[in-house]
Every structure is written in C-alpha cells, then in structure tokens.
Tab-separated table of C-alpha atoms in Angstrom:
chain	number	residue	atom	x	y	z
A	8	MET	CA	11.876	-22.316	3.600
A	9	ASP	CA	15.226	-23.541	2.314
A	10	SER	CA	18.536	-23.482	4.167
A	11	ASN	CA	19.745	-20.325	2.385
A	12	GLN	CA	16.643	-18.427	3.475
A	13	GLU	CA	16.991	-19.671	7.045
A	14	LEU	CA	20.612	-18.537	7.109
A	15	ALA	CA	19.692	-15.128	5.695
A	16	LEU	CA	16.976	-14.723	8.335
A	17	THR	CA	19.411	-15.603	11.116
A	18	GLN	CA	21.922	-13.096	9.769
A	19	LEU	CA	19.206	-10.447	9.412
A	20	ARG	CA	18.056	-10.808	13.004
A	21	ALA	CA	21.652	-10.674	14.237
A	22	SER	CA	22.358	-7.543	12.178
A	23	VAL	CA	19.233	-5.832	13.515
A	24	GLU	CA	20.266	-6.627	17.086
A	25	GLN	CA	23.706	-5.140	16.409
A	26	LEU	CA	21.991	-1.945	15.282
A	27	GLY	CA	20.240	-1.742	18.640
A	28	CYS	CA	16.792	-2.941	17.657
A	29	SER	CA	14.898	-6.104	18.640
A	30	THR	CA	13.112	-8.496	16.269
A	31	ASN	CA	11.478	-10.601	18.984
A	32	LYS	CA	7.961	-9.431	18.115
A	33	TYR	CA	8.282	-10.172	14.413
A	34	ASN	CA	7.876	-13.564	12.791
A	35	ASP	CA	9.887	-15.020	9.924
A	36	LYS	CA	7.330	-14.092	7.250
A	37	THR	CA	7.545	-10.457	8.287
A	38	MET	CA	11.328	-10.459	8.340
A	39	MET	CA	11.468	-12.241	4.997
A	40	ARG	CA	9.673	-9.331	3.350
A	41	PHE	CA	12.566	-7.057	4.261
A	42	LEU	CA	15.035	-9.552	2.849
A	43	ILE	CA	13.114	-9.869	-0.409
A	44	ALA	CA	12.885	-6.096	-0.689
A	45	ARG	CA	16.654	-5.883	-0.388
A	46	SER	CA	17.557	-8.782	-2.686
A	47	MET	CA	18.220	-11.159	0.234
A	48	ASP	CA	21.065	-9.003	1.568
A	49	PRO	CA	20.860	-9.301	5.401
A	50	ASN	CA	22.780	-6.109	6.098
A	51	LYS	CA	20.720	-3.942	3.760
A	52	ALA	CA	17.519	-5.571	5.016
A	53	ALA	CA	18.570	-4.883	8.626
A	54	LYS	CA	19.136	-1.209	7.873
A	55	MET	CA	15.717	-1.035	6.216
A	56	PHE	CA	14.037	-2.745	9.163
A	57	VAL	CA	15.610	-0.405	11.722
A	58	GLN	CA	14.645	2.653	9.675
A	59	TRP	CA	11.066	1.381	9.467
A	60	HIS	CA	10.959	0.617	13.195
A	61	LYS	CA	12.142	4.098	14.163
A	62	TRP	CA	9.713	5.705	11.703
A	63	ARG	CA	6.749	3.696	12.960
A	64	GLU	CA	7.453	4.525	16.596
A	65	SER	CA	7.749	8.257	15.884
A	66	PHE	CA	5.035	8.684	13.233
A	67	VAL	CA	2.432	6.260	14.613
A	68	PRO	CA	3.167	6.313	18.369
A	69	SER	CA	-0.291	5.039	19.362
A	70	GLY	CA	-0.051	2.133	16.919
A	71	PHE	CA	-2.772	3.332	14.558
A	72	ILE	CA	-4.153	6.398	12.772
A	73	SER	CA	-7.759	7.125	13.723
A	74	ASP	CA	-10.404	8.642	11.450
A	75	SER	CA	-10.426	11.758	13.627
A	76	GLU	CA	-6.799	12.498	12.708
A	77	ILE	CA	-7.500	12.714	8.967
A	78	PRO	CA	-10.890	14.474	8.577
A	79	ASP	CA	-10.021	16.391	5.420
A	80	GLU	CA	-8.599	13.384	3.603
A	81	LEU	CA	-11.537	11.132	4.471
A	82	GLY	CA	-13.959	13.970	3.745
A	83	ALA	CA	-12.775	14.039	0.133
A	84	ASN	CA	-14.370	10.588	-0.258
A	85	LYS	CA	-11.646	9.437	-2.625
A	86	CYS	CA	-10.642	6.082	-1.153
A	87	PHE	CA	-12.694	2.882	-1.348
A	88	LEU	CA	-12.130	-0.513	0.241
A	89	GLN	CA	-13.881	-3.160	-1.828
A	90	GLY	CA	-13.224	-6.479	-0.107
A	91	LEU	CA	-11.129	-9.454	-1.163
A	92	ALA	CA	-10.177	-10.401	-4.702
A	93	LYS	CA	-10.353	-13.960	-6.026
A	94	ASN	CA	-6.866	-14.619	-4.688
A	95	GLY	CA	-7.818	-13.370	-1.218
A	96	LEU	CA	-6.019	-10.025	-1.440
A	97	PRO	CA	-7.800	-6.825	-0.336
A	98	VAL	CA	-8.571	-4.279	-3.051
A	99	VAL	CA	-8.371	-0.524	-2.465
A	100	ILE	CA	-9.443	2.053	-5.066
A	101	ILE	CA	-8.326	5.683	-5.259
A	102	LYS	CA	-10.372	8.143	-7.313
A	103	ALA	CA	-7.813	10.761	-8.322
A	104	CYS	CA	-10.480	13.228	-9.519
A	105	LYS	CA	-11.488	13.663	-5.866
A	106	HIS	CA	-7.942	14.316	-4.702
A	107	PHE	CA	-6.331	17.740	-4.480
A	108	PRO	CA	-2.740	18.462	-3.401
A	109	SER	CA	-2.831	18.715	0.362
A	110	LYS	CA	-1.835	21.873	2.198
A	111	ASP	CA	-1.491	19.684	5.288
A	112	GLN	CA	1.252	17.206	4.405
A	113	PRO	CA	1.359	15.557	7.872
A	114	GLN	CA	-2.358	14.753	7.574
A	115	PHE	CA	-1.885	13.421	4.034
A	116	LYS	CA	0.914	11.132	5.219
A	117	LYS	CA	-1.248	9.930	8.108
A	118	PHE	CA	-3.971	9.197	5.576
A	119	LEU	CA	-1.563	7.017	3.598
A	120	VAL	CA	-0.735	5.020	6.724
A	121	HIS	CA	-4.413	4.727	7.675
A	122	MET	CA	-5.329	3.535	4.182
A	123	LEU	CA	-2.536	0.978	3.940
A	124	ASP	CA	-2.976	-0.318	7.493
A	125	LYS	CA	-6.736	-0.709	7.172
A	126	THR	CA	-6.524	-2.301	3.734
A	127	ILE	CA	-4.004	-4.886	4.918
A	128	ALA	CA	-5.899	-5.560	8.158
A	129	SER	CA	-9.112	-6.170	6.209
A	130	SER	CA	-7.598	-9.391	4.876
A	131	PHE	CA	-6.755	-10.871	8.286
A	132	LYS	CA	-8.610	-14.002	9.286
A	133	GLU	CA	-7.882	-14.474	12.975
A	134	ARG	CA	-4.490	-12.806	13.122
A	135	GLU	CA	-1.789	-11.355	10.921
A	136	ILE	CA	0.343	-13.914	9.091
A	137	GLY	CA	3.060	-11.464	8.112
A	138	ASP	CA	3.192	-11.711	4.330
A	139	GLU	CA	-0.230	-10.306	3.391
A	140	LYS	CA	-0.348	-8.166	0.256
A	141	LEU	CA	-2.821	-5.772	-1.326
A	142	ILE	CA	-4.075	-4.765	-4.755
A	143	GLY	CA	-4.403	-1.074	-5.559
A	144	ILE	CA	-6.418	0.617	-8.302
A	145	LEU	CA	-5.606	4.233	-9.171
A	146	ASP	CA	-8.394	5.642	-11.337
A	147	LEU	CA	-7.449	8.812	-13.234
A	148	GLU	CA	-10.811	9.293	-14.927
A	149	LYS	CA	-11.995	12.921	-15.118
A	150	ILE	CA	-8.861	14.333	-13.518
A	151	SER	CA	-7.816	17.878	-14.331
A	152	TYR	CA	-4.617	19.767	-13.664
A	153	LYS	CA	-6.078	20.761	-10.284
A	154	ASN	CA	-5.971	17.099	-9.237
A	155	VAL	CA	-2.398	16.474	-10.335
A	156	ASP	CA	-0.171	15.794	-7.348
A	157	ALA	CA	3.158	14.345	-8.422
A	158	ARG	CA	4.567	14.968	-4.956
A	159	GLY	CA	1.707	13.061	-3.331
A	160	LEU	CA	2.009	10.173	-5.777
A	161	ILE	CA	5.754	9.906	-5.180
A	162	THR	CA	5.217	10.040	-1.413
A	163	GLY	CA	2.627	7.284	-1.607
A	164	PHE	CA	4.850	4.925	-3.535
A	165	GLN	CA	7.860	5.776	-1.362
A	166	PHE	CA	5.829	4.888	1.723
A	167	ILE	CA	4.968	1.543	0.154
A	168	GLN	CA	8.586	0.907	-0.819
A	169	GLY	CA	10.188	2.031	2.411
A	170	TYR	CA	7.621	1.262	5.102
A	171	TYR	CA	5.471	-1.500	3.611
A	172	PRO	CA	7.992	-3.741	1.830
A	173	GLU	CA	6.475	-6.511	-0.268
A	174	ARG	CA	2.952	-5.463	0.677
A	175	LEU	CA	2.001	-4.370	-2.849
A	176	ALA	CA	0.982	-7.270	-5.076
A	177	LYS	CA	-0.183	-5.187	-8.024
A	178	CYS	CA	-1.336	-1.664	-8.840
A	179	PHE	CA	-3.654	-1.020	-11.778
A	180	ILE	CA	-3.751	2.491	-13.231
A	181	LEU	CA	-6.946	3.245	-15.148
A	182	ASN	CA	-8.023	5.979	-17.566
A	183	MET	CA	-4.691	7.765	-17.867
A	184	PRO	CA	-5.202	10.938	-19.944
A	185	GLY	CA	-2.611	12.044	-22.465
A	186	PHE	CA	-1.427	15.008	-20.420
A	187	PHE	CA	-0.621	12.707	-17.492
A	188	VAL	CA	1.863	10.544	-19.428
A	189	SER	CA	4.766	12.938	-18.918
A	190	ILE	CA	3.842	13.319	-15.245
A	191	TRP	CA	3.890	9.545	-14.814
A	192	ARG	CA	7.293	9.333	-16.488
A	193	PHE	CA	8.592	11.837	-13.944
A	194	VAL	CA	7.028	9.959	-11.010
A	195	SER	CA	8.414	6.657	-12.304
A	196	ARG	CA	11.968	7.907	-11.801
A	197	PHE	CA	11.421	7.669	-8.049
A	198	LEU	CA	10.113	4.100	-8.139
A	199	GLU	CA	12.236	1.006	-7.675
A	200	LYS	CA	12.335	-1.504	-10.517
A	201	ALA	CA	10.536	-4.067	-8.362
A	202	THR	CA	7.694	-1.587	-7.811
A	203	LEU	CA	7.420	-0.674	-11.485
A	204	LYS	CA	7.049	-4.347	-12.382
A	205	LYS	CA	3.921	-4.502	-10.211
A	206	ILE	CA	2.213	-1.574	-11.958
A	207	VAL	CA	-0.183	-2.268	-14.824
A	208	ILE	CA	-1.417	0.636	-16.925
A	209	VAL	CA	-4.783	-0.397	-18.346
A	210	THR	CA	-5.169	1.150	-21.790
A	211	ASN	CA	-8.086	-0.602	-23.489
A	212	GLU	CA	-11.278	-2.577	-22.953
A	213	ASP	CA	-9.600	-5.980	-23.236
A	214	GLU	CA	-7.079	-5.082	-20.515
A	215	MET	CA	-9.949	-3.843	-18.344
A	216	LYS	CA	-11.712	-7.182	-18.777
A	217	GLU	CA	-8.492	-8.974	-17.793
A	218	MET	CA	-8.329	-6.903	-14.610
A	219	VAL	CA	-11.951	-7.697	-13.775
A	220	GLU	CA	-11.344	-11.385	-14.434
A	221	GLU	CA	-8.249	-11.387	-12.216
A	222	ILE	CA	-9.861	-9.541	-9.305
A	223	GLY	CA	-13.459	-10.735	-9.615
A	224	ASP	CA	-16.570	-8.809	-10.596
A	225	GLU	CA	-18.199	-9.431	-7.198
A	226	ILE	CA	-16.172	-6.694	-5.514
A	227	LEU	CA	-15.566	-4.263	-8.365
A	228	PRO	CA	-17.926	-1.361	-9.096
A	229	GLU	CA	-20.277	-1.453	-12.057
A	230	GLU	CA	-18.293	1.237	-13.872
A	231	TYR	CA	-15.405	-1.222	-14.186
A	232	GLY	CA	-17.636	-4.070	-15.320
A	233	GLY	CA	-18.235	-5.340	-11.804
A	234	ARG	CA	-21.428	-6.006	-9.879
A	235	THR	CA	-21.222	-3.813	-6.790
A	236	LYS	CA	-20.957	-0.224	-5.595
A	237	LEU	CA	-17.961	1.707	-4.362
A	238	VAL	CA	-17.484	1.386	-0.599
A	239	PRO	CA	-15.833	4.404	1.092
A	240	ILE	CA	-13.023	3.250	3.346
A	241	GLN	CA	-14.466	5.162	6.302
A	242	ASP	CA	-17.710	3.156	5.966
A	243	VAL	CA	-15.925	-0.180	6.227
A	244	VAL	CA	-16.203	-1.665	9.704
A	245	LEU	CA	-13.683	-4.385	10.399
A	246	THR	CA	-14.539	-7.399	12.522
A	247	PRO	CA	-13.215	-7.280	16.101
A	248	ALA	CA	-10.318	-9.572	15.179
A	249	GLU	CA	-9.362	-7.311	12.279
A	250	ASP	CA	-10.000	-4.092	14.150
A	251	ASP	CA	-7.715	-5.134	16.984
A	252	GLN	CA	-4.945	-5.436	14.425
A	253	VAL	CA	-5.354	-2.068	12.702
A	254	GLY	CA	-2.149	-0.149	13.282
A	255	GLN	CA	-0.774	-3.028	15.323
A	256	ILE	CA	0.288	-4.717	12.099
A	257	ASN	CA	3.857	-5.063	11.023
A	258	PRO	CA	4.911	-2.891	8.062
C-alpha cells in the first residue's frame, strides 16, 4: 500500500467517525473497497460505508439470512454454487429460466443477500481477508417472457454496487435471446460504468471456450463444456470456519 492509499484510508476512517459510525471492526482491505468504489474519494466512500452499515444492521439484524427465511426462492432451484475457479474466486450460477418475478420482494432481497454472503464465504480459508471477490454466471437459456424480471435484475446489480462494493470480479451472461437485448439495454442504464466493464456477454462458441478456460472445467457443468454437475446453493455445506462467517462478513 502506497502513501497516497494510506492517507486516503486515514481520511476515510476519520470521515466515517464524523458521521457517527465506527470502523474499528473493519480492516484496511475492507475499507479500501469502499475507496475504490468511489474513485478514492474519502468523503464519498465514507458516505457509502455509513449507508451500507445502516442497511446491514436493519436488513440483516441477526448477521445472516437463513434458508428458512427464503423458502420460495430456494425452492425454485435456480441458484448454484460451483466451487472455486482457477484464480480462487467462487463461482455462482443463476438459471434465469427457473426465475419468476417475485410477489414477495422482501424475500427476494433476502435471497440476494443470502446468495452473495454464502458465495463470498465459500472462498474463505480460515477467516475473511476483506477483499474477496466472486464470479457470476447468468444463464438466459430457455427463458420466456414469464421469466423476464428487469426490476429484479436491476435490484440485484444495485445490491452489488451499493452493498457489496468491489466484490464482483466478473459476470458472464450466456445465451441471451434476441428479445432480451432491449431489456438488457434498459437494465444497463442503472449500472455504473465500473460494473458494466465487469460484464461479459458470451455470444459464440469461442467465447464460451474462453470462459471455460478462464474459470476451469473442473467446476463448470457439462452443458458449458465442463466436467461436473450443477450444485444447488442450498445443498452446499460450508466448513465450520466458513459457516461461522456467513452473514458475519463485511459487505
């Protein structure tokens, strides 16, 4: 860490304290993610941190979202946690054809938190480092208009941007049908430039092979050219060290 980063971190912590919030429980790697997300501006990063802190305390008061709180979302069997990619990042897959716009928005939002928390925690060794990231795959194969949920997609990305800064390493979008292009253009308006740069729309076989090569065929399902099966997120049991951290993680 260079002197400019150290100075920015000091200013960030001071700004957070002035806003009535403590940073004592959060290490430099965690705080740095907020700075990076706000172009190294300590004041903007402090505002973002305080907003996240208040949201986390009110929305996840127990520190985690249990399976029992999101039965409908897990019952759809649309989310899969595949293990670690070649670079050590956890990979989560969403099958959009199994998703339907939720009539229970609070449960859907809890599902997003559960998915992101568990995916991140699955990469912990002994404890959280603070700068862990994840790889997402959004598969649009076989979707129909009944599955289209622009509101849900926007909410998901806004959660990542606002409450999980610098947690997304890359998001691959597969099998986008023609009718979805205009929907994606609309959704993209709500995404920050930094988020858009991390999204890769896979459009042909060569790009699919590049994705498999980057992630590793050991953890990807056979339908993508991998060598394993899809693993529903609710079937993944974290080790005690990881499980202790679910929901206790920083944003």
